[in-house]
Short mmCIF file of C-alpha atoms in Angstrom, two decimals:
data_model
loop_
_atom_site.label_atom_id
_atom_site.label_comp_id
_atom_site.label_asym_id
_atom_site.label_seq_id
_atom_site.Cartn_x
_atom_site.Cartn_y
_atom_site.Cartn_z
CA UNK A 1 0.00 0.00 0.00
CA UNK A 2 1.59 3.35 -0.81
CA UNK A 3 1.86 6.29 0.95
CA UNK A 4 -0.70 8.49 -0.75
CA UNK A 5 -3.22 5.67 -0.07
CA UNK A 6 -2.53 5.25 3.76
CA UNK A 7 -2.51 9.01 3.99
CA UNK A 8 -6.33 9.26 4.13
CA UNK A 9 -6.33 6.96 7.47
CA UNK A 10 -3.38 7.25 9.90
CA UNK A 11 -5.13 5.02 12.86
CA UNK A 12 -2.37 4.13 14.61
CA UNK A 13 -1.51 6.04 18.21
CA UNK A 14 1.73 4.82 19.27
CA UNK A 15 4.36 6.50 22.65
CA UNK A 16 8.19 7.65 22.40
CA UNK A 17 10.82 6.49 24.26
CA UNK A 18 12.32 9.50 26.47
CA UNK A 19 12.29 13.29 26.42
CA UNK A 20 14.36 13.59 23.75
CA UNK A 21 13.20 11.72 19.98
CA UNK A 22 15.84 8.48 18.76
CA UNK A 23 16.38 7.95 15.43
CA UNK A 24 13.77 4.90 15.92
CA UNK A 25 11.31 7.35 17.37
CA UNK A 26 11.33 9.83 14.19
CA UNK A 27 11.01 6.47 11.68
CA UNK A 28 7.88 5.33 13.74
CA UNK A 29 6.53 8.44 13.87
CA UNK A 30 6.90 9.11 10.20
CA UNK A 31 5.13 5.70 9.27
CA UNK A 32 1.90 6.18 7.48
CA UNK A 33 -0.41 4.48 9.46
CA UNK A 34 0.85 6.38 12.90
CA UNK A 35 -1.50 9.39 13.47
CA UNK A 36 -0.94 10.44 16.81
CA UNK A 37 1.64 10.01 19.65
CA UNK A 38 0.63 9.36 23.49
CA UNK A 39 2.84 10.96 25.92
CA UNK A 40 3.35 9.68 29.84
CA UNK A 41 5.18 11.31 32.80
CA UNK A 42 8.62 10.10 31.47
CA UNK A 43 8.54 11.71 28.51
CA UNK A 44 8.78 14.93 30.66
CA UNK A 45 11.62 17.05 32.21
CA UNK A 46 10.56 20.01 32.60
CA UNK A 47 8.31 22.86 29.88
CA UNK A 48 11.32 23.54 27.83
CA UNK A 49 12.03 19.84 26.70
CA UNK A 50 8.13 19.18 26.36
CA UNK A 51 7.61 22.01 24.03
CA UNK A 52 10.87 21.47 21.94
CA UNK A 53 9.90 17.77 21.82
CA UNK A 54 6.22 18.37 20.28
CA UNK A 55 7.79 21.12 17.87
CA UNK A 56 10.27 18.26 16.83
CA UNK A 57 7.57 15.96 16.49
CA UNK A 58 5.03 18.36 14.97
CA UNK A 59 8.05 18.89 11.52
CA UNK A 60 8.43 15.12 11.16
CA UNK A 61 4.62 15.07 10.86
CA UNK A 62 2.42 18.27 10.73
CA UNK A 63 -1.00 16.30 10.94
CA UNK A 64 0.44 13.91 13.78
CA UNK A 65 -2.14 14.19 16.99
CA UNK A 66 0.26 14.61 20.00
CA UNK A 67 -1.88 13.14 23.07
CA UNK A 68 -1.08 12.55 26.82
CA UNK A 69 -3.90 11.35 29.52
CA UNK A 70 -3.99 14.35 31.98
CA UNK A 71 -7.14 14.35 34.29
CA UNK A 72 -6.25 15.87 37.35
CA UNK A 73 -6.23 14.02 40.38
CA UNK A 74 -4.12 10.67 40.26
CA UNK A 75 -4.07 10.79 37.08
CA UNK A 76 -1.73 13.55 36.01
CA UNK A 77 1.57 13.68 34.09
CA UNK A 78 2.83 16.36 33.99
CA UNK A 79 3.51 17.94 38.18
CA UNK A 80 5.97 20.69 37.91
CA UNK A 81 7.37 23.81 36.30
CA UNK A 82 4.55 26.12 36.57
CA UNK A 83 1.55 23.13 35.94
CA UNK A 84 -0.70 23.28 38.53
CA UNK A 85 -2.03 20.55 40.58
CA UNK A 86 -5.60 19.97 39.10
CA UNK A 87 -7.87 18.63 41.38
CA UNK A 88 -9.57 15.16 40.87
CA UNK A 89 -12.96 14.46 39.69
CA UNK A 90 -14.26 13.09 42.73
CA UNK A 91 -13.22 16.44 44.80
CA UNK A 92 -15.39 18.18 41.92
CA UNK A 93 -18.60 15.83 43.16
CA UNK A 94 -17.91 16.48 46.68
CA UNK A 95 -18.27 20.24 45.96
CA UNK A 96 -21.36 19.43 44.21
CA UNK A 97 -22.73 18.08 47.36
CA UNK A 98 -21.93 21.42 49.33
CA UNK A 99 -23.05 23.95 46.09
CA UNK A 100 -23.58 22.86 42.84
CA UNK A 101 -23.16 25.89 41.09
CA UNK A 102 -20.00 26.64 42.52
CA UNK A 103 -18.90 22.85 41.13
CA UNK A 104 -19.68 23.83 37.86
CA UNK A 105 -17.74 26.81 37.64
CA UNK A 106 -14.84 24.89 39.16
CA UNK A 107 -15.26 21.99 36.48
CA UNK A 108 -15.04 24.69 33.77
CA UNK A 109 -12.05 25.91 35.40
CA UNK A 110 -10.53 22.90 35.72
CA UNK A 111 -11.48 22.19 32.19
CA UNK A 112 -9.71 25.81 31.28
CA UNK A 113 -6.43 25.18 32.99
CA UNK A 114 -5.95 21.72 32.25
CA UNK A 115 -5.99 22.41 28.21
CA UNK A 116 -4.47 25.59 28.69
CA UNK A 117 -1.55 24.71 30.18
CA UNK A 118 -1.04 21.25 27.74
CA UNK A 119 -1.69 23.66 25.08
CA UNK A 120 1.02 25.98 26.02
CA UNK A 121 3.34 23.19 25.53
CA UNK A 122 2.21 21.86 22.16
CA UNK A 123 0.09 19.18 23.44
CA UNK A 124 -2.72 18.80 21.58
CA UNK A 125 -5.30 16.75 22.96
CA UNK A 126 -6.16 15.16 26.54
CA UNK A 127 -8.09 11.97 27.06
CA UNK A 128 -10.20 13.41 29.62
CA UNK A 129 -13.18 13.46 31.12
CA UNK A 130 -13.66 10.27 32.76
CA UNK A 131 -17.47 9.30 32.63
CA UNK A 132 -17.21 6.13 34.28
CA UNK A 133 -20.03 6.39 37.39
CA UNK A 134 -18.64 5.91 41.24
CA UNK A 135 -19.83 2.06 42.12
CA UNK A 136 -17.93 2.37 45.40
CA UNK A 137 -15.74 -1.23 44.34
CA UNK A 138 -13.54 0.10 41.28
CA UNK A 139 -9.71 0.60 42.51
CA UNK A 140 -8.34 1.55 38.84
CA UNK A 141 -11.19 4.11 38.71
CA UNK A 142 -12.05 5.39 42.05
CA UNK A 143 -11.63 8.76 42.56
CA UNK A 144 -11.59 9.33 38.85
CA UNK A 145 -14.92 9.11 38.89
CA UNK A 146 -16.80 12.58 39.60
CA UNK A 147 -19.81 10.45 41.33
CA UNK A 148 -22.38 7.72 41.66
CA UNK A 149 -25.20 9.48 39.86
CA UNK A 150 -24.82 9.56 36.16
CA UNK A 151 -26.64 12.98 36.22
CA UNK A 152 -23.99 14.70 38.34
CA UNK A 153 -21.18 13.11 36.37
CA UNK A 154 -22.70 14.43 32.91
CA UNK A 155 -23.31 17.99 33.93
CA UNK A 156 -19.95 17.76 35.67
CA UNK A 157 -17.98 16.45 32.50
CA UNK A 158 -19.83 18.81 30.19
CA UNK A 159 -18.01 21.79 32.42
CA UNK A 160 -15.01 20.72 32.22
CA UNK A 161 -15.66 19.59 28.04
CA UNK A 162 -16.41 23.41 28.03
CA UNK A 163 -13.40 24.47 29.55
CA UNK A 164 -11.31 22.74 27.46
CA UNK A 165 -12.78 23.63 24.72
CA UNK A 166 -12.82 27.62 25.34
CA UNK A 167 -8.91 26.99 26.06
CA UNK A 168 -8.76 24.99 21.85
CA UNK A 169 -8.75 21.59 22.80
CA UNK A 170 -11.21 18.79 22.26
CA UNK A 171 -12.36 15.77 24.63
CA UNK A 172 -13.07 12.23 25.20
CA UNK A 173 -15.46 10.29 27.59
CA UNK A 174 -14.43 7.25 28.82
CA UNK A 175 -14.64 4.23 29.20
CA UNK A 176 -18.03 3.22 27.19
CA UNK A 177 -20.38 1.90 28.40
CA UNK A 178 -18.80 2.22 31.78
CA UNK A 179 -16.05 0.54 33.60
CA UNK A 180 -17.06 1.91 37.29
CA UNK A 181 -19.25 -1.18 38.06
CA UNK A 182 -16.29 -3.82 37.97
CA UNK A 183 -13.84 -4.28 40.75
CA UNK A 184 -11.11 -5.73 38.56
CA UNK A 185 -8.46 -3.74 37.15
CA UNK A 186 -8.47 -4.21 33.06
CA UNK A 187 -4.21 -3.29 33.37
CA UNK A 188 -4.06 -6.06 34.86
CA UNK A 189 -7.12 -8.63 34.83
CA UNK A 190 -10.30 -8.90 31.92
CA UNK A 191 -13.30 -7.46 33.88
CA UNK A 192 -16.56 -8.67 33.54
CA UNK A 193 -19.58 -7.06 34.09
CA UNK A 194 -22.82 -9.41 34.52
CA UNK A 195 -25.78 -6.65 33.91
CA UNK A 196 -27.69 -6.87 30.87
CA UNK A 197 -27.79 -3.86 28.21
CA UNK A 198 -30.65 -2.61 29.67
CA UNK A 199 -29.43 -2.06 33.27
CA UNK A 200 -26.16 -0.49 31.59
CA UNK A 201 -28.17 1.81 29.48
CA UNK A 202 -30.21 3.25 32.32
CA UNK A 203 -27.22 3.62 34.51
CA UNK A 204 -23.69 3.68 33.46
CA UNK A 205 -24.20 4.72 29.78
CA UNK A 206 -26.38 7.42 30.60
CA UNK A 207 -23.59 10.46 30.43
CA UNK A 208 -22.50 8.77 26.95
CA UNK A 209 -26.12 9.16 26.54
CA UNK A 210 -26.81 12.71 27.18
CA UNK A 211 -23.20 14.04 26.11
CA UNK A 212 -23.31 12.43 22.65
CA UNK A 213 -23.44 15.47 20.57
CA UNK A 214 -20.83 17.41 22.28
CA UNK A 215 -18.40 14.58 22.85
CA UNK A 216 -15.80 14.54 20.38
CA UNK A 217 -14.37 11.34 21.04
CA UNK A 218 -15.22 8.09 23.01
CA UNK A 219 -12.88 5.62 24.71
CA UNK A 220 -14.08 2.27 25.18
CA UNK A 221 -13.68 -0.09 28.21
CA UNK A 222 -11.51 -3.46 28.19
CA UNK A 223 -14.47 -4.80 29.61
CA UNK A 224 -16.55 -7.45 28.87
CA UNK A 225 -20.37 -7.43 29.11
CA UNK A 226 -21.31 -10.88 28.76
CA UNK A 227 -25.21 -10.22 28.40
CA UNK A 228 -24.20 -7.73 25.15
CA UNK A 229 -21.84 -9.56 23.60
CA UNK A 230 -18.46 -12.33 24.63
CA UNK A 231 -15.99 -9.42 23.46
CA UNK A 232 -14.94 -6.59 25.26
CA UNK A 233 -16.46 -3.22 24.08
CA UNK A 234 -13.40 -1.96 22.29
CA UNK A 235 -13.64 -5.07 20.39
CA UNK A 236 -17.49 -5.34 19.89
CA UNK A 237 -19.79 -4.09 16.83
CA UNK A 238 -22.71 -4.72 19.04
CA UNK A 239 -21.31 -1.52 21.41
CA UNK A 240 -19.56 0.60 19.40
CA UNK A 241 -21.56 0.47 15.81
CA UNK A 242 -24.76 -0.71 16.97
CA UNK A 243 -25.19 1.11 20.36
CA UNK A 244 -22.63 3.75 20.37
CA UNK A 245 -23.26 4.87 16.61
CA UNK A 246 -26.68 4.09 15.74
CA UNK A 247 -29.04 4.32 19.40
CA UNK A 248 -26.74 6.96 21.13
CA UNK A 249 -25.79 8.64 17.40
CA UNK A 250 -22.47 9.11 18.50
CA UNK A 251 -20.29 10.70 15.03
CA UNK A 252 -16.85 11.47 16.92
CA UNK A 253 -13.66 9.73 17.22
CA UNK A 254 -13.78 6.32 19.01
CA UNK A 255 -10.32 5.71 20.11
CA UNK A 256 -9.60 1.73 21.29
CA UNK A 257 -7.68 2.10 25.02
CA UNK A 258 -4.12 1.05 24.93
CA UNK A 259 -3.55 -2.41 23.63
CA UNK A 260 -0.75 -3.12 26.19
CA UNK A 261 -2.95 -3.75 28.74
CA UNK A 262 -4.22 -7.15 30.24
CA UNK A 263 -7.65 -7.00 28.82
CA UNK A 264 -6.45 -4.99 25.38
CA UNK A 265 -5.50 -8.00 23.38
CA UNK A 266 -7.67 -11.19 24.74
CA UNK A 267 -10.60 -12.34 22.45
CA UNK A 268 -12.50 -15.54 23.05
CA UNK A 269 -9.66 -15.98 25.48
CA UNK A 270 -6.76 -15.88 23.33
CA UNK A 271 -4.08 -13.67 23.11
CA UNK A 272 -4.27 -11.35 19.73
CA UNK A 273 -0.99 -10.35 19.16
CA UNK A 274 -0.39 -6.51 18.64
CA UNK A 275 -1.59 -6.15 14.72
CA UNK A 276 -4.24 -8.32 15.04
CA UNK A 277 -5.62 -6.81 18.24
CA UNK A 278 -5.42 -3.25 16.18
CA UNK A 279 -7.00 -4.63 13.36
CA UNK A 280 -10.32 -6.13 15.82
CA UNK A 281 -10.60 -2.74 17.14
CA UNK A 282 -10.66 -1.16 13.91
CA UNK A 283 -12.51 -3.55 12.05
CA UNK A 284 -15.04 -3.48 15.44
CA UNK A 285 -15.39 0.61 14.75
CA UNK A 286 -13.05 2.20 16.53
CA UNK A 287 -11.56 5.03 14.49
CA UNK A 288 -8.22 4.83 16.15
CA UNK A 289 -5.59 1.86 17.87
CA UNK A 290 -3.41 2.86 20.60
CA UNK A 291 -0.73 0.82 21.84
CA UNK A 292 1.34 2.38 24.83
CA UNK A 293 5.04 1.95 26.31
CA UNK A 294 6.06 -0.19 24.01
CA UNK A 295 8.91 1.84 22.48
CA UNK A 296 11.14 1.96 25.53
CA UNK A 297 14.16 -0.31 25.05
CA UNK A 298 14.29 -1.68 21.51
CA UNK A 299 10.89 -1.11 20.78
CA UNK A 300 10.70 -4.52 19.16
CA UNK A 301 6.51 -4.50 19.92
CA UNK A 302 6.15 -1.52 17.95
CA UNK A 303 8.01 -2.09 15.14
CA UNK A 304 6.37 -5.73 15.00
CA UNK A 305 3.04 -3.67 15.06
CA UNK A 306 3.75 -1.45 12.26
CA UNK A 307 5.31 -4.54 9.99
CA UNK A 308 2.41 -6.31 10.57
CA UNK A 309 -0.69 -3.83 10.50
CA UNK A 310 1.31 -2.88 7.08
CA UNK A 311 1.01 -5.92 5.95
CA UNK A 312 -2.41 -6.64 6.86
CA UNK A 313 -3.35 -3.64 5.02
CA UNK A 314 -1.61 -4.77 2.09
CA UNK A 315 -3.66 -8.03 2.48
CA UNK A 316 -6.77 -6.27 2.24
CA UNK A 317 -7.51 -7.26 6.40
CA UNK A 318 -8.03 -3.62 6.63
CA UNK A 319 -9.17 -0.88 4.68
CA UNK A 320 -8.77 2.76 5.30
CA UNK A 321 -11.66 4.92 5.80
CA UNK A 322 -11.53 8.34 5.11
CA UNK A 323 -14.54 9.00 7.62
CA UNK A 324 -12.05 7.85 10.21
CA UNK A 325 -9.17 10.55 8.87
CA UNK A 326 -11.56 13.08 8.95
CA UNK A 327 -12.90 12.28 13.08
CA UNK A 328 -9.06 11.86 13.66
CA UNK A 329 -8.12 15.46 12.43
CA UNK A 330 -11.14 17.17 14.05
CA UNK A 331 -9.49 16.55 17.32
CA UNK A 332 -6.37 18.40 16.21
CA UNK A 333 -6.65 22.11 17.71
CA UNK A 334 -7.82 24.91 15.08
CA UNK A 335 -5.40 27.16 15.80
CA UNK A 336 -1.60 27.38 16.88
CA UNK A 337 -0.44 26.76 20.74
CA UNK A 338 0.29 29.94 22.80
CA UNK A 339 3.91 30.05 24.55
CA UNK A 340 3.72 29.80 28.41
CA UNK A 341 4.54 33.31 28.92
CA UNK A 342 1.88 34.56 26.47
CA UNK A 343 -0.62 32.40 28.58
CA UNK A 344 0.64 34.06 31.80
CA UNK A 345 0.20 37.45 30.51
CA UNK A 346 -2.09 37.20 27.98
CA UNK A 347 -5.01 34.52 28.93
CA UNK A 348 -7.59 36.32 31.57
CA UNK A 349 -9.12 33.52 30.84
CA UNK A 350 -6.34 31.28 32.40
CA UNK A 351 -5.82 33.54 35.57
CA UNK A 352 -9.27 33.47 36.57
CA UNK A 353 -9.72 30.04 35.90
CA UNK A 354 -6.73 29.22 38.22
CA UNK A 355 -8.13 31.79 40.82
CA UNK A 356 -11.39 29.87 40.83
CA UNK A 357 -9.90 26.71 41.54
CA UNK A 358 -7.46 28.36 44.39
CA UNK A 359 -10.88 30.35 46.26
CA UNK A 360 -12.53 26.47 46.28
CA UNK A 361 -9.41 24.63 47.45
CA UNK A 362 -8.88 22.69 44.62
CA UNK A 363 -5.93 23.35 43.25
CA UNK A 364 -2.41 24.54 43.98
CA UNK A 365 0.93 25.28 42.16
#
């Protein structure tokens, strides 16, 4: 498959190595199929290095979708030089219980600084909010979750979408239809949820639900809902075309969660390798494959991913779809990143929204 055939679908999100790109790093990155790079907290050093990496990045590949998963609480990569400590989505629930209102503003806020501040360093796009709903029994989600009830959580979310959004960047809701009910950790185990679809719609899905038309993109859960369907959402028609796209008329990205993970390869109980569990996410709906920390060292994974999708395409196992490009590059901002000091000085925006978050006690430097 040539070049100028690949280049209307790049589906491929794949992580560097360090702070600094290797020679490996700039071939992967200029492969075809790659359309977007995940970051993580060792990619960082400090603002300087992050900005001069994603300008680096950004002239190997001036479409590429530079990504990093930056929530706020736990779940936060980037701690020092000037980013401030964003507050987790459960403390934004709490406050809901003492004043709503004043949770709202704070979720913008939090929405505002969060993309502001990734901006400012050439990040493009955050995989944040979570929508998953507060069970009480989830460790890997916890206090990720803003609360129990699915209305709180969606008015929630849609402040901080907002924020974000004033500040250029886009969103994603995760993890469809909801991984909050399970107690096992899909890093590290396959969950399994036993409710039917209707119990899941009523609940769980219901921020999906209500947020579909100003979502932008969708994450799905390495979760299995046996009652649905024997594969895990990110690898099921039945959620993701059926429910997600056609009842919920959901027309954003739908990004597959990171392949490396326990439950991100394992169909009918066996073990997909790396191209093959791309290409069931893919050919399930997802718009986008992401496979995570797999370049450190030799990077042998990734390289065995991009021979092999390659190939597959070649076979005809995949075809690209230009309706997928097109969701892809919506997420990329509209307009160029502001320099830290411009966002100081320049964003009222910015200063207010930090102020906000300092008057509630939800944030500090």
């Amino acid at each position: 498959m040539t070049l100028a055939t690949t280049s209307i679908h790049a589906p491929l999100i794949i992580d560097v190595a360090g702070t600094e790109l290797s020679d490996a790093d700039r071939r992967r990155v200029s492969n075809p199929f790659v359309g977007g790079v995940i970051h993580f907290a060792r990619n960082w050093r400090d603002r300087a290095q992050m900005t001069a990496l994603n300008t680096e990045l950004k002239t190997i590949r001036p479409d590429l979708l530079i990504c990093v998963d930056h929530e706020g609480g736990r779940v936060q990569r980037f701690r020092t030089d000037g980013f401030t400590r964003l507050p987790s989505m459960r403390a934004l629930g709490e406050l809901w219980m003492r004043d709503a209102m004043r949770a709202t503003q704070a979720a913008t806020a939090t929405g505002q600084v969060l993309a502001a501040e990734l901006r400012a360093c050439g990040i493009d796009f955050s995989f944040a909010p979570v929508l998953d709903l507060d069970h009480g029994g989830s460790s890997v989600i916890g206090d990720r979750s803003f609360h129990r009830d699915p209305r709180v959580v969606a008015l929630l979310a849609k402040s901080v979408m907002h924020g974000m959004l004033q500040m250029g960047m886009r969103n994603c809701g995760k993890h469809f239809p909801g991984h909050g009910f399970v107690t096992a950790d899909s890093h590290v185990e396959i969950p399994v949820d036993p409710r039917g679809l209707k119990a899941i719609l009523e609940d769980d899905a219901r921020p999906f639900d209500w947020l579909s038309g100003t979502l932008t993109a969708v994450m799905p859960a390495h979760v299995i809902y046996p009652k649905v369907d024997k594969r895990p959402a990110g690898f099921s028609s039945k959620w993701l075309k059926d429910v997600l796209r056609t009842r919920l008329a959901f027309d954003g990205a739908i990004f597959s969660d990171d392949l490396s993970m326990e439950a991100g390869r394992y169909i009918g109980g066996q073990l997909l390798s790396y191209a093959d569990a791309a290409l069931a996410a893919l050919n399930a709906g997802c718009d986008l494959a992401m496979l995570c920390n797999q370049s450190i060292g030799e990077g042998r994974a990734l390289d065995e991913l991009l021979d092999d999708f390659g190939a597959a395409a070649k076979a005809g196992r995949w075809q690209p779809e230009a309706a997928s490009e097109a969701r892809r590059r919506a997420l990329l901002p509209d307009a160029p990143h502001a320099d830290w000091n411009a966002l100081l000085v320049g964003s009222t925006g910015y200063r207010q929204a930090r102020q906000v978050l300092a008057k509630v006690g939800l944030a500090s430097a």
